[in-house]
Tab-separated table of N, CA and C and ligand atoms in Angstrom:
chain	number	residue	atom	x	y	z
A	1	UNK	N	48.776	151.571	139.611
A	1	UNK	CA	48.068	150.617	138.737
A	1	UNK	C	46.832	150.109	139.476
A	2	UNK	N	45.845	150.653	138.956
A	2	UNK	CA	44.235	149.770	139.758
A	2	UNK	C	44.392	148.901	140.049
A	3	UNK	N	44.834	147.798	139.465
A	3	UNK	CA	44.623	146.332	139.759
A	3	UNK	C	45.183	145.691	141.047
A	4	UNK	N	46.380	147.055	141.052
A	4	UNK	CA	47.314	145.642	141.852
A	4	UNK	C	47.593	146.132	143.245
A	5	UNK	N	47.685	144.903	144.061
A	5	UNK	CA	47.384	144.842	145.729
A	5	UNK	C	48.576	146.080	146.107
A	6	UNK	N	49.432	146.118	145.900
A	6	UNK	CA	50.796	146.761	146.676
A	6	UNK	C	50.123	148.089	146.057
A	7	UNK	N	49.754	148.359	144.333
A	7	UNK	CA	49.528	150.278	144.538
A	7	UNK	C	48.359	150.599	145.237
A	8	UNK	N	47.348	149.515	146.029
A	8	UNK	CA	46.555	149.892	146.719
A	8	UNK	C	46.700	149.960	148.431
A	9	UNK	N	47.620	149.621	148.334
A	9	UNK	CA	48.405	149.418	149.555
A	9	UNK	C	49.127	150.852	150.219
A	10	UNK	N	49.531	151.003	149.091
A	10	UNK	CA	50.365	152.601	149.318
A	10	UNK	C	49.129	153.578	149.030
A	11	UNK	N	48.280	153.489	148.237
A	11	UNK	CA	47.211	154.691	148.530
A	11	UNK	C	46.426	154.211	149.467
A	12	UNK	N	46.197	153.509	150.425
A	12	UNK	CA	45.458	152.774	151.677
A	12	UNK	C	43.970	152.493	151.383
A	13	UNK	N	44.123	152.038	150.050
A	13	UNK	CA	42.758	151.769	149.986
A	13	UNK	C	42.487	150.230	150.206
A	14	UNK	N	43.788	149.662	150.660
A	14	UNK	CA	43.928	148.055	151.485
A	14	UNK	C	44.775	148.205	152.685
A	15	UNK	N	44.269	147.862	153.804
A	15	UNK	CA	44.658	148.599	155.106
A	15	UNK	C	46.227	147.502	154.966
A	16	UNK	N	47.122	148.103	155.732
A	16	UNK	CA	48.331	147.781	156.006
A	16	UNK	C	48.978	147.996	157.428
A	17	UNK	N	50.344	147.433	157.910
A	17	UNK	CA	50.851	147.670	158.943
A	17	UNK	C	52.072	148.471	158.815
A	18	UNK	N	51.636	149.935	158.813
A	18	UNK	CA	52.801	150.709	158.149
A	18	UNK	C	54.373	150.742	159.048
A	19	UNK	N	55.461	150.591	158.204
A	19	UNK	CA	56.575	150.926	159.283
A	19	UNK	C	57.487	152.042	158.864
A	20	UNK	N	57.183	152.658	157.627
A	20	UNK	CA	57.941	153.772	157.087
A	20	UNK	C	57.551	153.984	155.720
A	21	UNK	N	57.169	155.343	155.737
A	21	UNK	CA	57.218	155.755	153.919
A	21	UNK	C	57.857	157.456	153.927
A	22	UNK	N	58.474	157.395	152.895
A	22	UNK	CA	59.052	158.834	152.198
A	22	UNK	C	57.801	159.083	150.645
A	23	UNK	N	58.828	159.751	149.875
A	23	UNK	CA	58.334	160.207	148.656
A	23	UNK	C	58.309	158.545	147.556
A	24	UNK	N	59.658	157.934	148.072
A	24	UNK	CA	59.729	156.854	146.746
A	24	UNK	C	59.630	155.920	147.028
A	25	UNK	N	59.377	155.322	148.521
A	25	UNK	CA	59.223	154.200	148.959
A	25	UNK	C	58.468	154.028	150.263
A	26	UNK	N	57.371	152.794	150.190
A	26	UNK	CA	56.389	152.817	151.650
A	26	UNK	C	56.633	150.952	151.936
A	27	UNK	N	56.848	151.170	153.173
A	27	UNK	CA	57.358	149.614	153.807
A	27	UNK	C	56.593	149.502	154.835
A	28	UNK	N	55.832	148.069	155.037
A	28	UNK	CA	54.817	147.499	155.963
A	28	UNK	C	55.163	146.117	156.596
A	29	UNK	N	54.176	145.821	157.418
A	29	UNK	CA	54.497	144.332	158.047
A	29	UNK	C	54.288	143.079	156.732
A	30	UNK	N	54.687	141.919	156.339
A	30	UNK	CA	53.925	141.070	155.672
A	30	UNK	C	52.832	140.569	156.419
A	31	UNK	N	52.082	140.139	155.754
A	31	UNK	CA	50.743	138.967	156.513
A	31	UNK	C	50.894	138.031	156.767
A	32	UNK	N	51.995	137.423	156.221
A	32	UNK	CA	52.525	136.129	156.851
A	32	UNK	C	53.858	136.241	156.858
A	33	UNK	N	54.627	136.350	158.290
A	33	UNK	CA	55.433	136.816	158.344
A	33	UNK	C	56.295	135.249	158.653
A	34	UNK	N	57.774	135.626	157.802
A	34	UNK	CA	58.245	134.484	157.617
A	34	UNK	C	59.949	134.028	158.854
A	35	UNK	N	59.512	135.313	159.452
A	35	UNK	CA	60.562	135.223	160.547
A	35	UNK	C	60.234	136.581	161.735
A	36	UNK	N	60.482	136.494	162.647
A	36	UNK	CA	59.839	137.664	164.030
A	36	UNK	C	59.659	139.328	162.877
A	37	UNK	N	61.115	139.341	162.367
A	37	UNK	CA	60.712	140.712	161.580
A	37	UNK	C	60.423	140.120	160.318
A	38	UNK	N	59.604	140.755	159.857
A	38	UNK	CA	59.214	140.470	158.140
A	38	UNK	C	58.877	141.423	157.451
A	39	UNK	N	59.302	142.615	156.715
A	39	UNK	CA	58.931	143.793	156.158
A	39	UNK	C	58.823	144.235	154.806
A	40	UNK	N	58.139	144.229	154.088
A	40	UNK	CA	58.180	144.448	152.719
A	40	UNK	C	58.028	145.978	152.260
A	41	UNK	N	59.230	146.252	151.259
A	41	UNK	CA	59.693	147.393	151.180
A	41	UNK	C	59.731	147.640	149.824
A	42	UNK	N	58.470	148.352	149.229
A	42	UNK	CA	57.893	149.045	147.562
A	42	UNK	C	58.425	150.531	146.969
A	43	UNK	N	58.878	149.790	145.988
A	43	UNK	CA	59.051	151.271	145.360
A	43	UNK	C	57.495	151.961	144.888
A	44	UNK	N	56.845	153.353	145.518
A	44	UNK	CA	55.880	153.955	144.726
A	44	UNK	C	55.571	153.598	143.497
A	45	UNK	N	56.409	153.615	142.450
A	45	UNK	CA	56.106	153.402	141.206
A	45	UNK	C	55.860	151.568	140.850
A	46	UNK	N	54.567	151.805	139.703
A	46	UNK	CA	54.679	150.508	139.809
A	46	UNK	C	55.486	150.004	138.683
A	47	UNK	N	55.808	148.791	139.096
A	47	UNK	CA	57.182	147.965	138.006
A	47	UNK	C	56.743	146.549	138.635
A	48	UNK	N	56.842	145.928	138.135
A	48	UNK	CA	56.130	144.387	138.158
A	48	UNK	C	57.029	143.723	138.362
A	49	UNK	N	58.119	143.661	138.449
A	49	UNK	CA	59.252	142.766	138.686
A	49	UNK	C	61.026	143.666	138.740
A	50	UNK	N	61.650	142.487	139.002
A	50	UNK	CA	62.913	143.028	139.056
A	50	UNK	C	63.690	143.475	137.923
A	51	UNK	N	62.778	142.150	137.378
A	51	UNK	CA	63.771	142.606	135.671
A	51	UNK	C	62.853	143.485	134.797
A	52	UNK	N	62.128	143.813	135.292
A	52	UNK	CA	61.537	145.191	134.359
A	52	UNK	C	61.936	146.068	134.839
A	53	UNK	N	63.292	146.343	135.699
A	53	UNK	CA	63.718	147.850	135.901
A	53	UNK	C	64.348	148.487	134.696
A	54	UNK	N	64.135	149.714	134.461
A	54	UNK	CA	64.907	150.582	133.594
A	54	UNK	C	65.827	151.189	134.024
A	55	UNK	N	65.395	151.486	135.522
A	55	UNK	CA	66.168	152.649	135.901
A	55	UNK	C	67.314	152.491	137.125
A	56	UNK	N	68.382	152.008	136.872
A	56	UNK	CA	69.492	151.510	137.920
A	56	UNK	C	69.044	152.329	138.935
A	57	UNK	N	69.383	154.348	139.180
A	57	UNK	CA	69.224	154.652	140.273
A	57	UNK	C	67.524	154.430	141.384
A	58	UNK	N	66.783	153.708	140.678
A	58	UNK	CA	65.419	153.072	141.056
A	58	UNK	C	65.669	151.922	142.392
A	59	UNK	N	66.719	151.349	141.823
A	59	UNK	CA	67.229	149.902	142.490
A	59	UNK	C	68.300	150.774	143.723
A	60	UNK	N	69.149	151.806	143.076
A	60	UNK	CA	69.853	151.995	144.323
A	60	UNK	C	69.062	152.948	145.418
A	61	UNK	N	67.645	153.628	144.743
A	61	UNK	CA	67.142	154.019	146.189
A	61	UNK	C	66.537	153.142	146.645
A	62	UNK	N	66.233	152.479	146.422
A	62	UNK	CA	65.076	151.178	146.799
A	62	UNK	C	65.925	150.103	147.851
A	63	UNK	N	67.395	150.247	147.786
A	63	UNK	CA	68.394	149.531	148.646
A	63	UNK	C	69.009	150.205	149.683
A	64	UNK	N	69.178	151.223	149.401
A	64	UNK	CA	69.369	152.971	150.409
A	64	UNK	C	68.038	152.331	151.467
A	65	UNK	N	66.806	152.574	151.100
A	65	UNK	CA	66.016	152.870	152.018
A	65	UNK	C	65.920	151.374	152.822
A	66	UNK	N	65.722	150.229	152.237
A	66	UNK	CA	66.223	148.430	152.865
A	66	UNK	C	66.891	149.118	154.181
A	67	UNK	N	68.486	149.314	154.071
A	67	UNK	CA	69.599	149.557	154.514
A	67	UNK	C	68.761	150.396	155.743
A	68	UNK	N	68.181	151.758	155.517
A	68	UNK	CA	67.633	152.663	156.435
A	68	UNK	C	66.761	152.286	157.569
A	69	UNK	N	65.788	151.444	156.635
A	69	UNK	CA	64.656	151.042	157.401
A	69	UNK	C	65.214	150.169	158.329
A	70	UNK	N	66.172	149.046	158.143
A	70	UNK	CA	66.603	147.736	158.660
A	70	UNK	C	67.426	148.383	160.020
A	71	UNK	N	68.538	149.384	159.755
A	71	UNK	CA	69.137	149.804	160.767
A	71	UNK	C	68.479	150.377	161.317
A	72	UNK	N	68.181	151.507	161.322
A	72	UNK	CA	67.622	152.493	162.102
A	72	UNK	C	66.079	152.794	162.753
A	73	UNK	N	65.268	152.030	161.630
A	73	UNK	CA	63.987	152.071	162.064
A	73	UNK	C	63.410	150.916	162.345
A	74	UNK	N	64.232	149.321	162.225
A	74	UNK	CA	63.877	148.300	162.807
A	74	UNK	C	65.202	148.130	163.960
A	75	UNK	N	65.852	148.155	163.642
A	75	UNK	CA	67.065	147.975	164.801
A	75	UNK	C	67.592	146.948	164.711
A	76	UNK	N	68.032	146.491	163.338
A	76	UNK	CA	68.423	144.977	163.827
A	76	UNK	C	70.044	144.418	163.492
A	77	UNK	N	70.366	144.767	164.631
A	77	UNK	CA	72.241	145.030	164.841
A	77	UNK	C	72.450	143.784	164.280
A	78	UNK	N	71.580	142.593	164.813
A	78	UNK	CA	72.300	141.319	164.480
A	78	UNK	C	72.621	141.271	162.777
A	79	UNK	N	71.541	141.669	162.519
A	79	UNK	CA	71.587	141.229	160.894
A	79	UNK	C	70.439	141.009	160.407
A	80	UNK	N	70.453	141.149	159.514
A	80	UNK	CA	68.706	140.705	158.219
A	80	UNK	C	69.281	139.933	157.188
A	81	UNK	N	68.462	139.588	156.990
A	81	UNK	CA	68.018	139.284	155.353
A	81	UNK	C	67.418	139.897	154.290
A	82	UNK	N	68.045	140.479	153.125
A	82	UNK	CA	66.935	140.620	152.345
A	82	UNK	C	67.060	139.962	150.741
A	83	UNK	N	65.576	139.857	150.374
A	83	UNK	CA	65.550	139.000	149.103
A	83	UNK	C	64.128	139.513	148.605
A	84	UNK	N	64.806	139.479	147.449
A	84	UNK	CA	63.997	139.783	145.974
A	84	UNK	C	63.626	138.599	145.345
A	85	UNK	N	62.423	138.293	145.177
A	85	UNK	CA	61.885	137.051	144.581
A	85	UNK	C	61.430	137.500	142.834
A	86	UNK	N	61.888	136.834	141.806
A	86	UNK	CA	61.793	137.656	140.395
A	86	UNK	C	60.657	136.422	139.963
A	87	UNK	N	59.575	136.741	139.518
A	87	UNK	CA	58.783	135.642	138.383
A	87	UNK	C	58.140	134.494	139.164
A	88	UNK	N	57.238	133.861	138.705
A	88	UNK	CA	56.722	132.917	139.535
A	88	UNK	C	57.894	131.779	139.788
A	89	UNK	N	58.606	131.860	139.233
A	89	UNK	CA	60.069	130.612	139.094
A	89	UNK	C	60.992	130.997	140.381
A	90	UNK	N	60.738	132.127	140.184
A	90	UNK	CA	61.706	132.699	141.774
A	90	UNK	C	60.812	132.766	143.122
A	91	UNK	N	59.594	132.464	143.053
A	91	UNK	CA	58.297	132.453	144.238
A	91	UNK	C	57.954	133.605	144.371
A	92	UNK	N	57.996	134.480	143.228
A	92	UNK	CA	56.882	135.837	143.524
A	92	UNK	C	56.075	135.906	143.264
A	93	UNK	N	54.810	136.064	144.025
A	93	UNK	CA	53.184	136.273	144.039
A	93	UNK	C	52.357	137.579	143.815
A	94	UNK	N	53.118	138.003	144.298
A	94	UNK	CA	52.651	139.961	144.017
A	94	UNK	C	53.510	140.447	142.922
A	95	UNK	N	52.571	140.839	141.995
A	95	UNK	CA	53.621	141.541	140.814
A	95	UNK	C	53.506	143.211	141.013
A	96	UNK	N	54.364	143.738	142.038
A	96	UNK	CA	54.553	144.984	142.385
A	96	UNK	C	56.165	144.688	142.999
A	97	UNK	N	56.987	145.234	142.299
A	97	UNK	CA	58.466	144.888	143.027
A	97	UNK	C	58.508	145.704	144.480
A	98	UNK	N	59.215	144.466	144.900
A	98	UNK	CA	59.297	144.432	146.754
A	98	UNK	C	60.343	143.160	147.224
A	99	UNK	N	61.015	144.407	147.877
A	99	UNK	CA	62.389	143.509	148.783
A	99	UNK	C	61.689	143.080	150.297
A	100	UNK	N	62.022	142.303	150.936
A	100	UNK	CA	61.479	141.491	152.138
A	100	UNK	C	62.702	141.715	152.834
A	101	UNK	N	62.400	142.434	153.877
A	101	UNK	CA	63.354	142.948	155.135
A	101	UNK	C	63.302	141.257	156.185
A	102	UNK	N	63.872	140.387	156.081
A	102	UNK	CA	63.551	139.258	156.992
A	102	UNK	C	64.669	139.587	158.380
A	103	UNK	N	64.348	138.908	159.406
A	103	UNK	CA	65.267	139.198	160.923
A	103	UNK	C	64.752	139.342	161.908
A	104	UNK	N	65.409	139.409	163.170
A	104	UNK	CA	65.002	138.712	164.684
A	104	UNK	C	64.824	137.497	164.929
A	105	UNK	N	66.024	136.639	164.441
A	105	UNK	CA	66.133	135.483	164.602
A	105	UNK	C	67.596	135.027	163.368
A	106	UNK	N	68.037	134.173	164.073
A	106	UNK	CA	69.538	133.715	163.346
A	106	UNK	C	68.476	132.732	161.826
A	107	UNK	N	68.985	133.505	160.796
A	107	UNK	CA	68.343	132.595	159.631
A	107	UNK	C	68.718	131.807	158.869
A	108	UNK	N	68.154	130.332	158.927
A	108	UNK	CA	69.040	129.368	157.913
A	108	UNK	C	68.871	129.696	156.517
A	109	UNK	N	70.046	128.835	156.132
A	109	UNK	CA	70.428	129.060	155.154
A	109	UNK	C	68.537	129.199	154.124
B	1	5GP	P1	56.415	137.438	146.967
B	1	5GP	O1	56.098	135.973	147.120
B	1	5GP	O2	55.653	138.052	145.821
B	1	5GP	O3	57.906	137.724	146.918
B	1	5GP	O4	55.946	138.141	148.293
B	1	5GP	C1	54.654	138.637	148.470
B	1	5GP	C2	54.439	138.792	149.938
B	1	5GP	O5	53.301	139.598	150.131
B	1	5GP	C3	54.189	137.467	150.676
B	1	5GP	O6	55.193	137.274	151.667
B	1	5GP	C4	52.797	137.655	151.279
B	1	5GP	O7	52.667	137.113	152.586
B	1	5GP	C5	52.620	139.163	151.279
B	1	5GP	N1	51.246	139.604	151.126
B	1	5GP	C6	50.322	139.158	150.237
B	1	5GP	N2	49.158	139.809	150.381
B	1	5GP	C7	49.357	140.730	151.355
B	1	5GP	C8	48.514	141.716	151.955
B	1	5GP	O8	47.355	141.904	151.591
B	1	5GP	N3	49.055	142.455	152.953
B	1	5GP	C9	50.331	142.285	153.388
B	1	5GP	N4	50.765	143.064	154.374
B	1	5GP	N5	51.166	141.362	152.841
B	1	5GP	C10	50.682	140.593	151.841
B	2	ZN	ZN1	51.587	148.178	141.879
């Protein structure tokens, strides 16, 4: 989608801090990172929110790769966080759906 920051993000025509991409999903640093790790993790396709998914197996690769990235390519034995922010009511600012890999640090509640 032209407009919007995250599909320009994945075609790099807005520079980023890449930490992993496949075919269906590309994950970077945030810009304001809200704990030591902070990673935001896009499905290719664009979908504007959570609740505009159609497609369940969309959501389960999109949690597959969370899971991947978090273990194996961030390392973080202790534990993460992750959260999906839906609508401006839920504090989402970017309308390109994206889970936030948070961790490296014990997180309050
Ligand atoms: P939301 O509030 O929509 O769930 O999360 C959007 C996130 O995108 C925020 O944590 C914000 O810091 C991050 N963000 C906004 N603009 C940019 C950008 O241009 N580059 C990067 N890497 N992150 C961004
Ligand atoms: Zn988009």
């Amino acid at each position: 989608m032209s407009d919007c920051l995250f599909c320009k993000i994945i075609d790099g025509d807005i520079p980023s801090s890449k930490v992993y991409e496949d075919d269906d999903v590309f994950a970077f640093n945030d810009i304001h990172p809200k704990a030591p790790t902070h990673i935001l993790v896009i499905p290719k396709t664009h979908i504007p929110t959570l609740a505009d998914v159609q497609d369940p197996a969309l959501l389960g690769t999109l949690m597959d790769r969370v899971n991947h990235i978090a273990n194996d390519v961030l390392n973080l034995e202790a534990g993460y966080r992750v959260v999906i922010n839906v609508r401006e009511g839920g504090g989402q600012e970017v309308f390109h759906l994206h889970a936030h890999i948070l961790g490296g640090k014990k997180l309050p509640f």
